[in-house]
């Protein structure tokens, strides 16, 4: 069978599986960040700085923001209980939603907001920080935070739950049926 005569059903299955792989892989990125910051697995977070050991998942990143128009705001947020809690709950909830294929609308919105805030904290448009040193920014607009945000929108807007998800079960829950924005 030549590529020109591939049945439509096969192309749909491959597309659904491909977008599901993207959804699950992105979810695993969020879950990995959660577990590394929560338990200090030694990658981005050492065990002594783990959230469950009394560390702050936002203090290191936001406390060192030294560029952009929101620099002082992000530094003020660094290490606050509410910023730590929102960040960690967000990582866990977004990761689980993506991996399980449930609540993708709200996960996409929350994840996009998180990624845009992280983009603003790094402020890629700046070539120099407040001390005049190079920022190492490689692109003033599109960085990995923007790409992740776009992926979240794509998986929420497509049939990414057509395979390998709990979306049908989730959609049948009475609470979800009466609150369709939770799909």
PDB file of N, CA, C and O in Angstrom, residues 107-152:
ATOM      1  N   UNK A 107      -6.161  23.118  32.852  1.00  0.00           N
ATOM      2  CA  UNK A 107      -4.717  22.867  32.898  1.00  0.00           C
ATOM      3  C   UNK A 107      -3.992  23.741  31.883  1.00  0.00           C
ATOM      4  O   UNK A 107      -2.918  24.277  32.176  1.00  0.00           O
ATOM      5  N   UNK A 108      -4.578  23.905  30.708  1.00  0.00           N
ATOM      6  CA  UNK A 108      -3.960  24.739  29.678  1.00  0.00           C
ATOM      7  C   UNK A 108      -3.921  26.201  30.109  1.00  0.00           C
ATOM      8  O   UNK A 108      -2.910  26.882  29.924  1.00  0.00           O
ATOM      9  N   UNK A 109      -5.004  26.672  30.700  1.00  0.00           N
ATOM     10  CA  UNK A 109      -5.039  28.072  31.159  1.00  0.00           C
ATOM     11  C   UNK A 109      -4.034  28.279  32.290  1.00  0.00           C
ATOM     12  O   UNK A 109      -3.211  29.198  32.256  1.00  0.00           O
ATOM     13  N   UNK A 110      -4.081  27.417  33.304  1.00  0.00           N
ATOM     14  CA  UNK A 110      -3.178  27.549  34.452  1.00  0.00           C
ATOM     15  C   UNK A 110      -1.719  27.403  34.021  1.00  0.00           C
ATOM     16  O   UNK A 110      -0.852  28.173  34.449  1.00  0.00           O
ATOM     17  N   UNK A 111      -1.442  26.425  33.183  1.00  0.00           N
ATOM     18  CA  UNK A 111      -0.078  26.209  32.714  1.00  0.00           C
ATOM     19  C   UNK A 111       0.433  27.344  31.858  1.00  0.00           C
ATOM     20  O   UNK A 111       1.604  27.737  31.957  1.00  0.00           O
ATOM     21  N   UNK A 112      -0.435  27.899  31.029  1.00  0.00           N
ATOM     22  CA  UNK A 112      -0.036  29.033  30.195  1.00  0.00           C
ATOM     23  C   UNK A 112       0.275  30.246  31.068  1.00  0.00           C
ATOM     24  O   UNK A 112       1.282  30.933  30.850  1.00  0.00           O
ATOM     25  N   UNK A 113      -0.546  30.501  32.069  1.00  0.00           N
ATOM     26  CA  UNK A 113      -0.274  31.608  32.994  1.00  0.00           C
ATOM     27  C   UNK A 113       1.063  31.380  33.700  1.00  0.00           C
ATOM     28  O   UNK A 113       1.892  32.294  33.799  1.00  0.00           O
ATOM     29  N   UNK A 114       1.294  30.150  34.178  1.00  0.00           N
ATOM     30  CA  UNK A 114       2.561  29.834  34.841  1.00  0.00           C
ATOM     31  C   UNK A 114       3.743  30.067  33.909  1.00  0.00           C
ATOM     32  O   UNK A 114       4.735  30.688  34.295  1.00  0.00           O
ATOM     33  N   UNK A 115       3.635  29.597  32.669  1.00  0.00           N
ATOM     34  CA  UNK A 115       4.736  29.748  31.722  1.00  0.00           C
ATOM     35  C   UNK A 115       4.973  31.218  31.362  1.00  0.00           C
ATOM     36  O   UNK A 115       6.118  31.658  31.241  1.00  0.00           O
ATOM     37  N   UNK A 116       3.894  31.980  31.218  1.00  0.00           N
ATOM     38  CA  UNK A 116       4.056  33.415  30.911  1.00  0.00           C
ATOM     39  C   UNK A 116       4.695  34.161  32.077  1.00  0.00           C
ATOM     40  O   UNK A 116       5.528  35.053  31.870  1.00  0.00           O
ATOM     41  N   UNK A 117       4.351  33.798  33.306  1.00  0.00           N
ATOM     42  CA  UNK A 117       4.991  34.415  34.473  1.00  0.00           C
ATOM     43  C   UNK A 117       6.477  34.053  34.532  1.00  0.00           C
ATOM     44  O   UNK A 117       7.319  34.916  34.826  1.00  0.00           O
ATOM     45  N   UNK A 118       6.800  32.816  34.224  1.00  0.00           N
ATOM     46  CA  UNK A 118       8.204  32.407  34.230  1.00  0.00           C
ATOM     47  C   UNK A 118       8.973  33.094  33.095  1.00  0.00           C
ATOM     48  O   UNK A 118      10.131  33.488  33.272  1.00  0.00           O
ATOM     49  N   UNK A 119       8.310  33.265  31.955  1.00  0.00           N
ATOM     50  CA  UNK A 119       8.931  33.997  30.852  1.00  0.00           C
ATOM     51  C   UNK A 119       9.212  35.433  31.287  1.00  0.00           C
ATOM     52  O   UNK A 119      10.305  35.959  31.067  1.00  0.00           O
ATOM     53  N   UNK A 120       8.230  36.059  31.934  1.00  0.00           N
ATOM     54  CA  UNK A 120       8.399  37.441  32.386  1.00  0.00           C
ATOM     55  C   UNK A 120       9.500  37.553  33.443  1.00  0.00           C
ATOM     56  O   UNK A 120      10.213  38.559  33.501  1.00  0.00           O
ATOM     57  N   UNK A 121       9.652  36.533  34.281  1.00  0.00           N
ATOM     58  CA  UNK A 121      10.713  36.552  35.290  1.00  0.00           C
ATOM     59  C   UNK A 121      12.099  36.486  34.646  1.00  0.00           C
ATOM     60  O   UNK A 121      13.038  37.133  35.121  1.00  0.00           O
ATOM     61  N   UNK A 122      12.212  35.732  33.581  1.00  0.00           N
ATOM     62  CA  UNK A 122      13.503  35.659  32.883  1.00  0.00           C
ATOM     63  C   UNK A 122      13.686  36.825  31.917  1.00  0.00           C
ATOM     64  O   UNK A 122      14.806  37.131  31.533  1.00  0.00           O
ATOM     65  N   UNK A 123      12.622  37.428  31.504  1.00  0.00           N
ATOM     66  CA  UNK A 123      12.568  38.584  30.605  1.00  0.00           C
ATOM     67  C   UNK A 123      13.547  38.472  29.433  1.00  0.00           C
ATOM     68  O   UNK A 123      14.532  39.213  29.319  1.00  0.00           O
ATOM     69  N   UNK A 124      13.275  37.543  28.511  1.00  0.00           N
ATOM     70  CA  UNK A 124      14.146  37.334  27.356  1.00  0.00           C
ATOM     71  C   UNK A 124      14.384  38.561  26.460  1.00  0.00           C
ATOM     72  O   UNK A 124      15.423  38.596  25.792  1.00  0.00           O
ATOM     73  N   UNK A 125      13.483  39.576  26.432  1.00  0.00           N
ATOM     74  CA  UNK A 125      13.818  40.731  25.590  1.00  0.00           C
ATOM     75  C   UNK A 125      15.080  41.477  26.026  1.00  0.00           C
ATOM     76  O   UNK A 125      15.700  42.172  25.221  1.00  0.00           O
ATOM     77  N   UNK A 126      15.472  41.346  27.282  1.00  0.00           N
ATOM     78  CA  UNK A 126      16.642  42.076  27.780  1.00  0.00           C
ATOM     79  C   UNK A 126      17.939  41.376  27.393  1.00  0.00           C
ATOM     80  O   UNK A 126      18.068  40.169  27.524  1.00  0.00           O
ATOM     81  N   UNK A 127      18.881  42.160  26.927  1.00  0.00           N
ATOM     82  CA  UNK A 127      20.203  41.619  26.621  1.00  0.00           C
ATOM     83  C   UNK A 127      21.143  41.741  27.812  1.00  0.00           C
ATOM     84  O   UNK A 127      22.148  41.051  27.878  1.00  0.00           O
ATOM     85  N   UNK A 128      20.777  42.635  28.757  1.00  0.00           N
ATOM     86  CA  UNK A 128      21.606  42.853  29.941  1.00  0.00           C
ATOM     87  C   UNK A 128      20.730  42.921  31.179  1.00  0.00           C
ATOM     88  O   UNK A 128      19.607  43.408  31.131  1.00  0.00           O
ATOM     89  N   UNK A 129      21.262  42.436  32.303  1.00  0.00           N
ATOM     90  CA  UNK A 129      20.518  42.487  33.556  1.00  0.00           C
ATOM     91  C   UNK A 129      20.725  43.840  34.241  1.00  0.00           C
ATOM     92  O   UNK A 129      21.362  44.736  33.678  1.00  0.00           O
ATOM     93  N   UNK A 130      20.220  43.975  35.465  1.00  0.00           N
ATOM     94  CA  UNK A 130      20.300  45.245  36.186  1.00  0.00           C
ATOM     95  C   UNK A 130      21.740  45.664  36.468  1.00  0.00           C
ATOM     96  O   UNK A 130      22.033  46.861  36.598  1.00  0.00           O
ATOM     97  N   UNK A 131      22.651  44.701  36.551  1.00  0.00           N
ATOM     98  CA  UNK A 131      24.061  45.010  36.802  1.00  0.00           C
ATOM     99  C   UNK A 131      24.834  45.271  35.511  1.00  0.00           C
ATOM    100  O   UNK A 131      26.032  45.529  35.546  1.00  0.00           O
ATOM    101  N   UNK A 132      24.164  45.195  34.369  1.00  0.00           N
ATOM    102  CA  UNK A 132      24.812  45.437  33.085  1.00  0.00           C
ATOM    103  C   UNK A 132      25.476  44.218  32.480  1.00  0.00           C
ATOM    104  O   UNK A 132      26.125  44.307  31.442  1.00  0.00           O
ATOM    105  N   UNK A 133      25.311  43.052  33.098  1.00  0.00           N
ATOM    106  CA  UNK A 133      25.904  41.824  32.580  1.00  0.00           C
ATOM    107  C   UNK A 133      24.990  41.198  31.529  1.00  0.00           C
ATOM    108  O   UNK A 133      23.775  41.383  31.567  1.00  0.00           O
ATOM    109  N   UNK A 134      25.573  40.443  30.618  1.00  0.00           N
ATOM    110  CA  UNK A 134      24.794  39.765  29.578  1.00  0.00           C
ATOM    111  C   UNK A 134      23.830  38.768  30.211  1.00  0.00           C
ATOM    112  O   UNK A 134      24.184  38.074  31.165  1.00  0.00           O
ATOM    113  N   UNK A 135      22.606  38.696  29.687  1.00  0.00           N
ATOM    114  CA  UNK A 135      21.580  37.811  30.243  1.00  0.00           C
ATOM    115  C   UNK A 135      21.620  36.400  29.666  1.00  0.00           C
ATOM    116  O   UNK A 135      20.957  35.520  30.179  1.00  0.00           O
ATOM    117  N   UNK A 136      22.322  36.176  28.613  1.00  0.00           N
ATOM    118  CA  UNK A 136      22.361  34.894  27.908  1.00  0.00           C
ATOM    119  C   UNK A 136      21.059  34.594  27.183  1.00  0.00           C
ATOM    120  O   UNK A 136      20.805  33.464  26.801  1.00  0.00           O
ATOM    121  N   UNK A 137      20.220  35.593  27.006  1.00  0.00           N
ATOM    122  CA  UNK A 137      18.997  35.411  26.237  1.00  0.00           C
ATOM    123  C   UNK A 137      19.352  35.130  24.792  1.00  0.00           C
ATOM    124  O   UNK A 137      20.208  35.808  24.220  1.00  0.00           O
ATOM    125  N   UNK A 138      18.716  34.132  24.206  1.00  0.00           N
ATOM    126  CA  UNK A 138      19.019  33.781  22.820  1.00  0.00           C
ATOM    127  C   UNK A 138      17.921  34.196  21.848  1.00  0.00           C
ATOM    128  O   UNK A 138      18.127  34.180  20.644  1.00  0.00           O
ATOM    129  N   UNK A 139      16.748  34.554  22.381  1.00  0.00           N
ATOM    130  CA  UNK A 139      15.633  34.968  21.540  1.00  0.00           C
ATOM    131  C   UNK A 139      14.752  35.888  22.380  1.00  0.00           C
ATOM    132  O   UNK A 139      14.297  35.487  23.446  1.00  0.00           O
ATOM    133  N   UNK A 140      14.478  37.092  21.918  1.00  0.00           N
ATOM    134  CA  UNK A 140      13.731  38.047  22.735  1.00  0.00           C
ATOM    135  C   UNK A 140      12.244  37.718  22.901  1.00  0.00           C
ATOM    136  O   UNK A 140      11.598  38.276  23.777  1.00  0.00           O
ATOM    137  N   UNK A 141      11.707  36.819  22.104  1.00  0.00           N
ATOM    138  CA  UNK A 141      10.274  36.532  22.180  1.00  0.00           C
ATOM    139  C   UNK A 141       9.949  35.080  22.489  1.00  0.00           C
ATOM    140  O   UNK A 141       9.202  34.783  23.406  1.00  0.00           O
ATOM    141  N   UNK A 142      10.478  34.183  21.699  1.00  0.00           N
ATOM    142  CA  UNK A 142      10.099  32.778  21.812  1.00  0.00           C
ATOM    143  C   UNK A 142      11.202  32.012  22.539  1.00  0.00           C
ATOM    144  O   UNK A 142      12.290  31.814  22.010  1.00  0.00           O
ATOM    145  N   UNK A 143      10.896  31.577  23.754  1.00  0.00           N
ATOM    146  CA  UNK A 143      11.797  30.686  24.465  1.00  0.00           C
ATOM    147  C   UNK A 143      10.999  29.451  24.876  1.00  0.00           C
ATOM    148  O   UNK A 143       9.837  29.295  24.495  1.00  0.00           O
ATOM    149  N   UNK A 144      11.594  28.584  25.653  1.00  0.00           N
ATOM    150  CA  UNK A 144      10.934  27.320  25.977  1.00  0.00           C
ATOM    151  C   UNK A 144       9.636  27.521  26.763  1.00  0.00           C
ATOM    152  O   UNK A 144       8.725  26.706  26.649  1.00  0.00           O
ATOM    153  N   UNK A 145       9.514  28.582  27.540  1.00  0.00           N
ATOM    154  CA  UNK A 145       8.259  28.837  28.266  1.00  0.00           C
ATOM    155  C   UNK A 145       7.102  29.092  27.293  1.00  0.00           C
ATOM    156  O   UNK A 145       5.989  28.615  27.505  1.00  0.00           O
ATOM    157  N   UNK A 146       7.377  29.821  26.242  1.00  0.00           N
ATOM    158  CA  UNK A 146       6.351  30.110  25.228  1.00  0.00           C
ATOM    159  C   UNK A 146       5.999  28.826  24.473  1.00  0.00           C
ATOM    160  O   UNK A 146       4.828  28.554  24.204  1.00  0.00           O
ATOM    161  N   UNK A 147       7.003  28.034  24.159  1.00  0.00           N
ATOM    162  CA  UNK A 147       6.754  26.770  23.458  1.00  0.00           C
ATOM    163  C   UNK A 147       5.893  25.848  24.334  1.00  0.00           C
ATOM    164  O   UNK A 147       4.922  25.256  23.858  1.00  0.00           O
ATOM    165  N   UNK A 148       6.213  25.735  25.617  1.00  0.00           N
ATOM    166  CA  UNK A 148       5.389  24.914  26.518  1.00  0.00           C
ATOM    167  C   UNK A 148       3.959  25.441  26.589  1.00  0.00           C
ATOM    168  O   UNK A 148       3.007  24.662  26.604  1.00  0.00           O
ATOM    169  N   UNK A 149       3.797  26.754  26.661  1.00  0.00           N
ATOM    170  CA  UNK A 149       2.450  27.340  26.699  1.00  0.00           C
ATOM    171  C   UNK A 149       1.684  26.987  25.429  1.00  0.00           C
ATOM    172  O   UNK A 149       0.499  26.633  25.485  1.00  0.00           O
ATOM    173  N   UNK A 150       2.342  27.067  24.284  1.00  0.00           N
ATOM    174  CA  UNK A 150       1.698  26.714  23.016  1.00  0.00           C
ATOM    175  C   UNK A 150       1.324  25.230  22.986  1.00  0.00           C
ATOM    176  O   UNK A 150       0.250  24.866  22.494  1.00  0.00           O
ATOM    177  N   UNK A 151       2.187  24.384  23.496  1.00  0.00           N
ATOM    178  CA  UNK A 151       1.877  22.949  23.564  1.00  0.00           C
ATOM    179  C   UNK A 151       0.632  22.729  24.418  1.00  0.00           C
ATOM    180  O   UNK A 151      -0.257  21.947  24.058  1.00  0.00           O
ATOM    181  N   UNK A 152       0.537  23.410  25.544  1.00  0.00           N
ATOM    182  CA  UNK A 152      -0.642  23.276  26.414  1.00  0.00           C
ATOM    183  C   UNK A 152      -1.922  23.662  25.678  1.00  0.00           C
ATOM    184  O   UNK A 152      -2.939  22.974  25.781  1.00  0.00           O
TER     185      UNK A 152
END
